[in-house]
CSV table of N, CA, C and O in Angstrom, one decimal:
chain,number,residue,atom,x,y,z
A,235,MET,N,8.5,-17.6,-7.3
A,235,MET,CA,7.3,-17.3,-6.6
A,235,MET,C,7.3,-16.0,-5.8
A,235,MET,O,6.4,-15.3,-5.8
A,236,LEU,N,8.5,-15.8,-5.2
A,236,LEU,CA,8.6,-14.5,-4.4
A,236,LEU,C,8.5,-13.3,-5.3
A,236,LEU,O,7.8,-12.4,-5.1
A,237,ARG,N,9.2,-13.4,-6.5
A,237,ARG,CA,9.2,-12.2,-7.4
A,237,ARG,C,7.8,-12.0,-7.9
A,237,ARG,O,7.3,-10.8,-8.0
A,238,ALA,N,7.0,-13.0,-8.2
A,238,ALA,CA,5.7,-12.9,-8.7
A,238,ALA,C,4.8,-12.2,-7.6
A,238,ALA,O,4.0,-11.3,-8.0
A,239,ALA,N,4.9,-12.6,-6.4
A,239,ALA,CA,4.1,-12.0,-5.3
A,239,ALA,C,4.5,-10.6,-5.1
A,239,ALA,O,3.6,-9.7,-4.9
A,240,LEU,N,5.8,-10.3,-5.1
A,240,LEU,CA,6.2,-8.9,-4.9
A,240,LEU,C,5.7,-8.0,-6.0
A,240,LEU,O,5.3,-6.9,-5.8
A,241,ASP,N,5.9,-8.5,-7.2
A,241,ASP,CA,5.4,-7.7,-8.4
A,241,ASP,C,3.9,-7.5,-8.4
A,241,ASP,O,3.4,-6.4,-8.6
A,242,ALA,N,3.2,-8.5,-8.1
A,242,ALA,CA,1.7,-8.4,-8.1
A,242,ALA,C,1.2,-7.5,-7.0
A,242,ALA,O,0.3,-6.7,-7.2
A,243,VAL,N,1.7,-7.7,-5.8
A,243,VAL,CA,1.2,-6.9,-4.6
A,243,VAL,C,1.9,-5.6,-4.5
A,243,VAL,O,1.3,-4.5,-4.5
A,244,LEU,N,3.2,-5.6,-4.3
A,244,LEU,CA,3.9,-4.4,-3.9
A,244,LEU,C,4.3,-3.6,-5.2
A,244,LEU,O,4.1,-2.4,-5.1
A,245,GLY,N,4.7,-4.2,-6.2
A,245,GLY,CA,5.0,-3.5,-7.4
A,245,GLY,C,3.8,-2.7,-8.0
A,245,GLY,O,4.0,-1.6,-8.4
A,246,THR,N,2.7,-3.4,-8.0
A,246,THR,CA,1.5,-2.7,-8.6
A,246,THR,C,1.1,-1.6,-7.7
A,246,THR,O,0.7,-0.5,-8.2
A,247,ALA,N,1.1,-1.8,-6.4
A,247,ALA,CA,0.7,-0.7,-5.4
A,247,ALA,C,1.6,0.5,-5.6
A,247,ALA,O,1.2,1.6,-5.5
A,248,PHE,N,2.9,0.2,-5.7
A,248,PHE,CA,3.9,1.3,-5.9
A,248,PHE,C,3.6,2.1,-7.2
A,248,PHE,O,3.6,3.3,-7.2
A,249,ALA,N,3.4,1.4,-8.3
A,249,ALA,CA,3.2,2.0,-9.6
A,249,ALA,C,1.9,2.9,-9.6
A,249,ALA,O,1.9,4.0,-10.0
A,250,VAL,N,0.9,2.3,-9.0
A,250,VAL,CA,-0.4,3.0,-9.0
A,250,VAL,C,-0.3,4.2,-8.1
A,250,VAL,O,-0.8,5.3,-8.4
A,251,SER,N,0.3,4.1,-6.9
A,251,SER,CA,0.4,5.2,-6.0
A,251,SER,C,1.3,6.3,-6.6
A,251,SER,O,0.9,7.5,-6.5
A,252,ARG,N,2.3,5.9,-7.3
A,252,ARG,CA,3.2,6.9,-7.9
A,252,ARG,C,2.4,7.7,-9.0
A,252,ARG,O,2.6,8.9,-9.1
A,253,ALA,N,1.6,7.0,-9.7
A,253,ALA,CA,0.9,7.7,-10.8
A,253,ALA,C,-0.3,8.5,-10.2
A,253,ALA,O,-0.6,9.6,-10.8
A,254,ALA,N,-0.8,8.1,-9.1
A,254,ALA,CA,-2.0,8.8,-8.5
A,254,ALA,C,-1.6,10.0,-7.6
A,254,ALA,O,-2.4,11.0,-7.5
A,255,LEU,N,-0.4,10.1,-7.1
A,255,LEU,CA,0.0,11.1,-6.1
A,255,LEU,C,-0.2,12.5,-6.7
A,255,LEU,O,-0.7,13.4,-6.0
A,256,PRO,N,0.2,12.8,-7.9
A,256,PRO,CA,0.1,14.2,-8.4
A,256,PRO,C,-1.4,14.6,-8.4
A,256,PRO,O,-1.8,15.7,-8.1
A,257,ARG,N,-2.3,13.7,-8.9
A,257,ARG,CA,-3.7,14.1,-8.9
A,257,ARG,C,-4.3,14.2,-7.5
A,257,ARG,O,-5.2,15.0,-7.3
A,258,LEU,N,-3.9,13.3,-6.6
A,258,LEU,CA,-4.4,13.4,-5.3
A,258,LEU,C,-4.0,14.7,-4.6
A,258,LEU,O,-4.8,15.3,-3.9
A,259,ALA,N,-2.7,15.1,-4.8
A,259,ALA,CA,-2.3,16.3,-4.3
A,259,ALA,C,-3.1,17.5,-4.8
A,259,ALA,O,-3.5,18.4,-4.0
A,260,ALA,N,-3.4,17.5,-6.1
A,260,ALA,CA,-4.2,18.6,-6.6
A,260,ALA,C,-5.6,18.6,-6.1
A,260,ALA,O,-6.2,19.6,-5.8
A,261,SER,N,-6.2,17.4,-6.0
A,261,SER,CA,-7.6,17.3,-5.6
A,261,SER,C,-7.8,17.5,-4.1
A,261,SER,O,-8.9,17.8,-3.7
A,262,ARG,N,-6.8,17.3,-3.4
A,262,ARG,CA,-6.8,17.5,-1.9
A,262,ARG,C,-7.3,18.9,-1.6
A,262,ARG,O,-8.0,19.0,-0.6
A,263,GLN,N,-7.0,19.9,-2.4
A,263,GLN,CA,-7.4,21.2,-2.1
A,263,GLN,C,-8.9,21.3,-2.3
A,263,GLN,O,-9.6,22.2,-1.6
A,264,VAL,N,-9.6,20.5,-3.1
A,264,VAL,CA,-11.0,20.6,-3.5
A,264,VAL,C,-11.8,19.7,-2.7
A,264,VAL,O,-12.7,20.0,-1.9
A,265,ASP,N,-11.6,18.4,-2.9
A,265,ASP,CA,-12.5,17.4,-2.3
A,265,ASP,C,-11.8,16.2,-1.6
A,265,ASP,O,-12.4,15.3,-1.3
A,266,GLY,N,-10.5,16.3,-1.5
A,266,GLY,CA,-9.7,15.3,-0.8
A,266,GLY,C,-9.4,14.2,-1.7
A,266,GLY,O,-9.8,14.1,-2.8
A,267,GLY,N,-8.7,13.2,-1.1
A,267,GLY,CA,-8.2,12.0,-1.8
A,267,GLY,C,-7.5,11.2,-0.9
A,267,GLY,O,-6.9,11.6,0.1
A,268,ALA,N,-7.4,9.9,-1.2
A,268,ALA,CA,-6.7,9.0,-0.4
A,268,ALA,C,-6.3,7.8,-1.2
A,268,ALA,O,-6.8,7.4,-2.2
A,269,ILE,N,-5.2,7.1,-0.7
A,269,ILE,CA,-4.8,5.9,-1.2
A,269,ILE,C,-5.2,4.8,-0.2
A,269,ILE,O,-4.8,4.9,1.0
A,270,VAL,N,-5.9,3.8,-0.6
A,270,VAL,CA,-6.4,2.7,0.3
A,270,VAL,C,-5.9,1.5,-0.3
A,270,VAL,O,-6.2,1.1,-1.5
A,271,ALA,N,-5.1,0.7,0.4
A,271,ALA,CA,-4.5,-0.6,0.0
A,271,ALA,C,-5.1,-1.7,0.8
A,271,ALA,O,-5.3,-1.6,2.0
A,272,VAL,N,-5.5,-2.8,0.1
A,272,VAL,CA,-6.1,-3.9,0.8
A,272,VAL,C,-4.9,-4.8,1.2
A,272,VAL,O,-4.2,-5.4,0.4
A,273,SER,N,-4.8,-5.0,2.5
A,273,SER,CA,-3.7,-5.8,3.1
A,273,SER,C,-4.3,-7.2,3.5
A,273,SER,O,-5.3,-7.6,3.0
A,274,SER,N,-3.6,-7.8,4.4
A,274,SER,CA,-4.0,-9.1,4.9
A,274,SER,C,-3.5,-9.4,6.3
A,274,SER,O,-2.5,-8.8,6.6
A,275,VAL,N,-4.2,-10.2,7.0
A,275,VAL,CA,-3.7,-10.6,8.3
A,275,VAL,C,-2.3,-11.3,8.2
A,275,VAL,O,-1.5,-11.2,9.1
A,276,ASN,N,-2.1,-11.8,7.0
A,276,ASN,CA,-0.8,-12.5,6.8
A,276,ASN,C,0.4,-11.5,6.8
A,276,ASN,O,1.5,-12.0,6.9
A,277,ALA,N,0.2,-10.3,6.7
A,277,ALA,CA,1.2,-9.3,6.9
A,277,ALA,C,1.8,-9.3,8.3
A,277,ALA,O,2.9,-8.9,8.5
A,278,PHE,N,1.0,-9.7,9.3
A,278,PHE,CA,1.4,-9.7,10.7
A,278,PHE,C,1.5,-11.0,11.3
A,278,PHE,O,2.2,-11.2,12.3
A,279,LEU,N,0.8,-12.0,10.8
A,279,LEU,CA,0.7,-13.3,11.4
A,279,LEU,C,1.2,-14.4,10.4
A,279,LEU,O,0.7,-14.4,9.3
A,280,ALA,N,2.1,-15.2,10.8
A,280,ALA,CA,2.6,-16.3,10.0
A,280,ALA,C,1.6,-17.4,9.7
A,280,ALA,O,0.8,-17.7,10.6
A,281,ALA,N,1.6,-17.9,8.5
A,281,ALA,CA,0.7,-19.1,8.2
A,281,ALA,C,1.5,-20.0,7.3
A,281,ALA,O,2.3,-19.6,6.5
A,282,PRO,N,1.3,-21.3,7.4
A,282,PRO,CA,2.1,-22.2,6.7
A,282,PRO,C,1.9,-22.1,5.2
A,282,PRO,O,0.7,-21.8,4.7
A,283,GLY,N,2.9,-22.1,4.4
A,283,GLY,CA,2.9,-22.1,3.0
A,283,GLY,C,2.7,-20.8,2.3
A,283,GLY,O,2.4,-20.7,1.1
A,284,LEU,N,2.8,-19.7,3.0
A,284,LEU,CA,2.5,-18.4,2.4
A,284,LEU,C,3.7,-17.4,2.6
A,284,LEU,O,3.4,-16.2,2.8
A,285,PRO,N,4.9,-17.8,2.6
A,285,PRO,CA,6.0,-16.8,2.8
A,285,PRO,C,6.1,-15.7,1.8
A,285,PRO,O,6.3,-14.5,2.2
A,286,ALA,N,5.9,-16.0,0.5
A,286,ALA,CA,6.0,-14.9,-0.5
A,286,ALA,C,4.8,-13.9,-0.3
A,286,ALA,O,5.0,-12.7,-0.4
A,287,TYR,N,3.6,-14.4,-0.2
A,287,TYR,CA,2.5,-13.6,0.0
A,287,TYR,C,2.6,-12.7,1.3
A,287,TYR,O,2.3,-11.5,1.2
A,288,ALA,N,3.0,-13.4,2.4
A,288,ALA,CA,3.2,-12.6,3.6
A,288,ALA,C,4.2,-11.5,3.5
A,288,ALA,O,4.0,-10.4,4.0
A,289,ALA,N,5.3,-11.8,2.8
A,289,ALA,CA,6.3,-10.8,2.6
A,289,ALA,C,5.8,-9.6,1.8
A,289,ALA,O,6.1,-8.5,2.1
A,290,ALA,N,5.1,-9.9,0.7
A,290,ALA,CA,4.6,-8.9,-0.1
A,290,ALA,C,3.6,-8.0,0.6
A,290,ALA,O,3.6,-6.8,0.5
A,291,LYS,N,2.7,-8.6,1.4
A,291,LYS,CA,1.7,-7.9,2.2
A,291,LYS,C,2.4,-7.0,3.3
A,291,LYS,O,1.9,-5.9,3.5
A,292,ALA,N,3.4,-7.6,3.9
A,292,ALA,CA,4.1,-6.8,4.9
A,292,ALA,C,4.8,-5.6,4.2
A,292,ALA,O,4.8,-4.5,4.8
A,293,GLY,N,5.3,-5.8,3.0
A,293,GLY,CA,5.9,-4.7,2.3
A,293,GLY,C,4.9,-3.6,1.9
A,293,GLY,O,5.2,-2.4,1.9
A,294,LEU,N,3.7,-4.1,1.6
A,294,LEU,CA,2.6,-3.1,1.3
A,294,LEU,C,2.3,-2.3,2.5
A,294,LEU,O,2.1,-1.1,2.3
A,295,GLU,N,2.2,-2.9,3.6
A,295,GLU,CA,2.0,-2.1,4.9
A,295,GLU,C,3.1,-1.0,5.0
A,295,GLU,O,2.8,0.1,5.3
A,296,GLY,N,4.3,-1.4,4.8
A,296,GLY,CA,5.4,-0.4,4.9
A,296,GLY,C,5.4,0.7,3.9
A,296,GLY,O,5.6,1.8,4.2
A,297,LEU,N,5.0,0.3,2.7
A,297,LEU,CA,4.9,1.3,1.6
A,297,LEU,C,3.8,2.3,1.9
A,297,LEU,O,4.1,3.5,1.8
A,298,VAL,N,2.7,1.9,2.4
A,298,VAL,CA,1.6,2.9,2.7
A,298,VAL,C,2.0,3.7,3.9
A,298,VAL,O,1.7,4.9,3.9
A,299,ARG,N,2.7,3.2,4.9
A,299,ARG,CA,3.1,4.0,6.0
A,299,ARG,C,4.1,5.1,5.5
A,299,ARG,O,4.1,6.2,5.9
A,300,GLN,N,5.0,4.7,4.6
A,300,GLN,CA,6.0,5.6,4.1
A,300,GLN,C,5.4,6.7,3.2
A,300,GLN,O,5.7,7.8,3.3
A,301,LEU,N,4.4,6.3,2.4
A,301,LEU,CA,3.7,7.3,1.6
A,301,LEU,C,2.9,8.3,2.5
A,301,LEU,O,2.9,9.5,2.2
A,302,ALA,N,2.3,7.8,3.6
A,302,ALA,CA,1.6,8.7,4.5
A,302,ALA,C,2.6,9.7,5.2
A,302,ALA,O,2.3,10.8,5.4
A,303,LEU,N,3.8,9.2,5.5
A,303,LEU,CA,4.8,10.0,6.1
A,303,LEU,C,5.3,11.1,5.1
A,303,LEU,O,5.4,12.3,5.5
A,304,GLU,N,5.6,10.7,3.9
A,304,GLU,CA,6.1,11.6,3.0
A,304,GLU,C,5.1,12.6,2.3
A,304,GLU,O,5.4,13.7,1.9
A,305,TYR,N,3.9,12.0,2.1
A,305,TYR,CA,2.9,12.8,1.4
A,305,TYR,C,1.7,13.1,2.2
A,305,TYR,O,0.6,13.6,1.7
A,306,GLY,N,1.7,12.9,3.5
A,306,GLY,CA,0.6,13.1,4.4
A,306,GLY,C,-0.1,14.4,4.2
A,306,GLY,O,-1.4,14.5,4.2
A,307,PRO,N,0.6,15.5,4.1
A,307,PRO,CA,-0.1,16.8,4.0
A,307,PRO,C,-0.8,16.9,2.7
A,307,PRO,O,-1.8,17.7,2.6
A,308,THR,N,-0.5,16.2,1.6
A,308,THR,CA,-1.2,16.3,0.4
A,308,THR,C,-2.0,15.1,0.0
A,308,THR,O,-2.9,15.3,-0.9
A,309,ALA,N,-1.8,14.0,0.5
A,309,ALA,CA,-2.6,12.8,0.2
A,309,ALA,C,-2.5,11.8,1.4
A,309,ALA,O,-1.4,11.5,1.9
A,310,SER,N,-3.7,11.4,1.9
A,310,SER,CA,-3.6,10.4,3.0
A,310,SER,C,-3.6,9.0,2.4
A,310,SER,O,-3.9,8.7,1.3
A,311,GLY,N,-3.2,8.1,3.3
A,311,GLY,CA,-3.1,6.7,2.9
A,311,GLY,C,-3.4,5.8,4.1
A,311,GLY,O,-3.2,6.1,5.2
A,312,SER,N,-4.0,4.6,3.8
A,312,SER,CA,-4.2,3.6,4.8
A,312,SER,C,-4.3,2.2,4.2
A,312,SER,O,-4.5,2.1,3.0
A,313,THR,N,-4.1,1.3,5.0
A,313,THR,CA,-4.3,-0.1,4.6
A,313,THR,C,-5.5,-0.7,5.4
A,313,THR,O,-5.7,-0.3,6.5
A,314,ARG,N,-6.1,-1.6,4.8
A,314,ARG,CA,-7.2,-2.3,5.4
A,314,ARG,C,-7.0,-3.8,5.3
A,314,ARG,O,-6.7,-4.3,4.3
A,315,SER,N,-7.0,-4.4,6.5
A,315,SER,CA,-6.8,-5.9,6.5
A,315,SER,C,-8.2,-6.5,6.9
A,315,SER,O,-8.7,-6.2,7.9
A,316,PRO,N,-8.7,-7.4,6.0
A,316,PRO,CA,-10.0,-8.0,6.3
A,316,PRO,C,-9.8,-8.9,7.6
A,316,PRO,O,-8.7,-9.4,7.9
A,317,PRO,N,-10.8,-9.0,8.4
A,317,PRO,CA,-10.7,-9.8,9.6
A,317,PRO,C,-10.4,-11.3,9.3
A,317,PRO,O,-10.8,-11.8,8.3
A,318,ALA,N,-9.7,-11.9,10.2
A,318,ALA,CA,-9.3,-13.3,9.9
A,318,ALA,C,-10.5,-14.2,10.2
A,318,ALA,O,-11.4,-14.0,10.8
């Protein structure tokens, strides 16, 4: 269950971000670009029965922060957590 959640949430976000970064860097000169990931309140607050999901969403938060640090000058990134 953990592997499935990590692959679905974190693995997909990593793969799509990696593929998009070269185009975002190129388009930033013209009209900008950004990576927006949809997170969850479960990345920050524990809830019963959701350890794999919460771990994957917390990883997503970390991934987007890291991408912003490394690629901030060429592509911006942010996560959005829907209100609880």
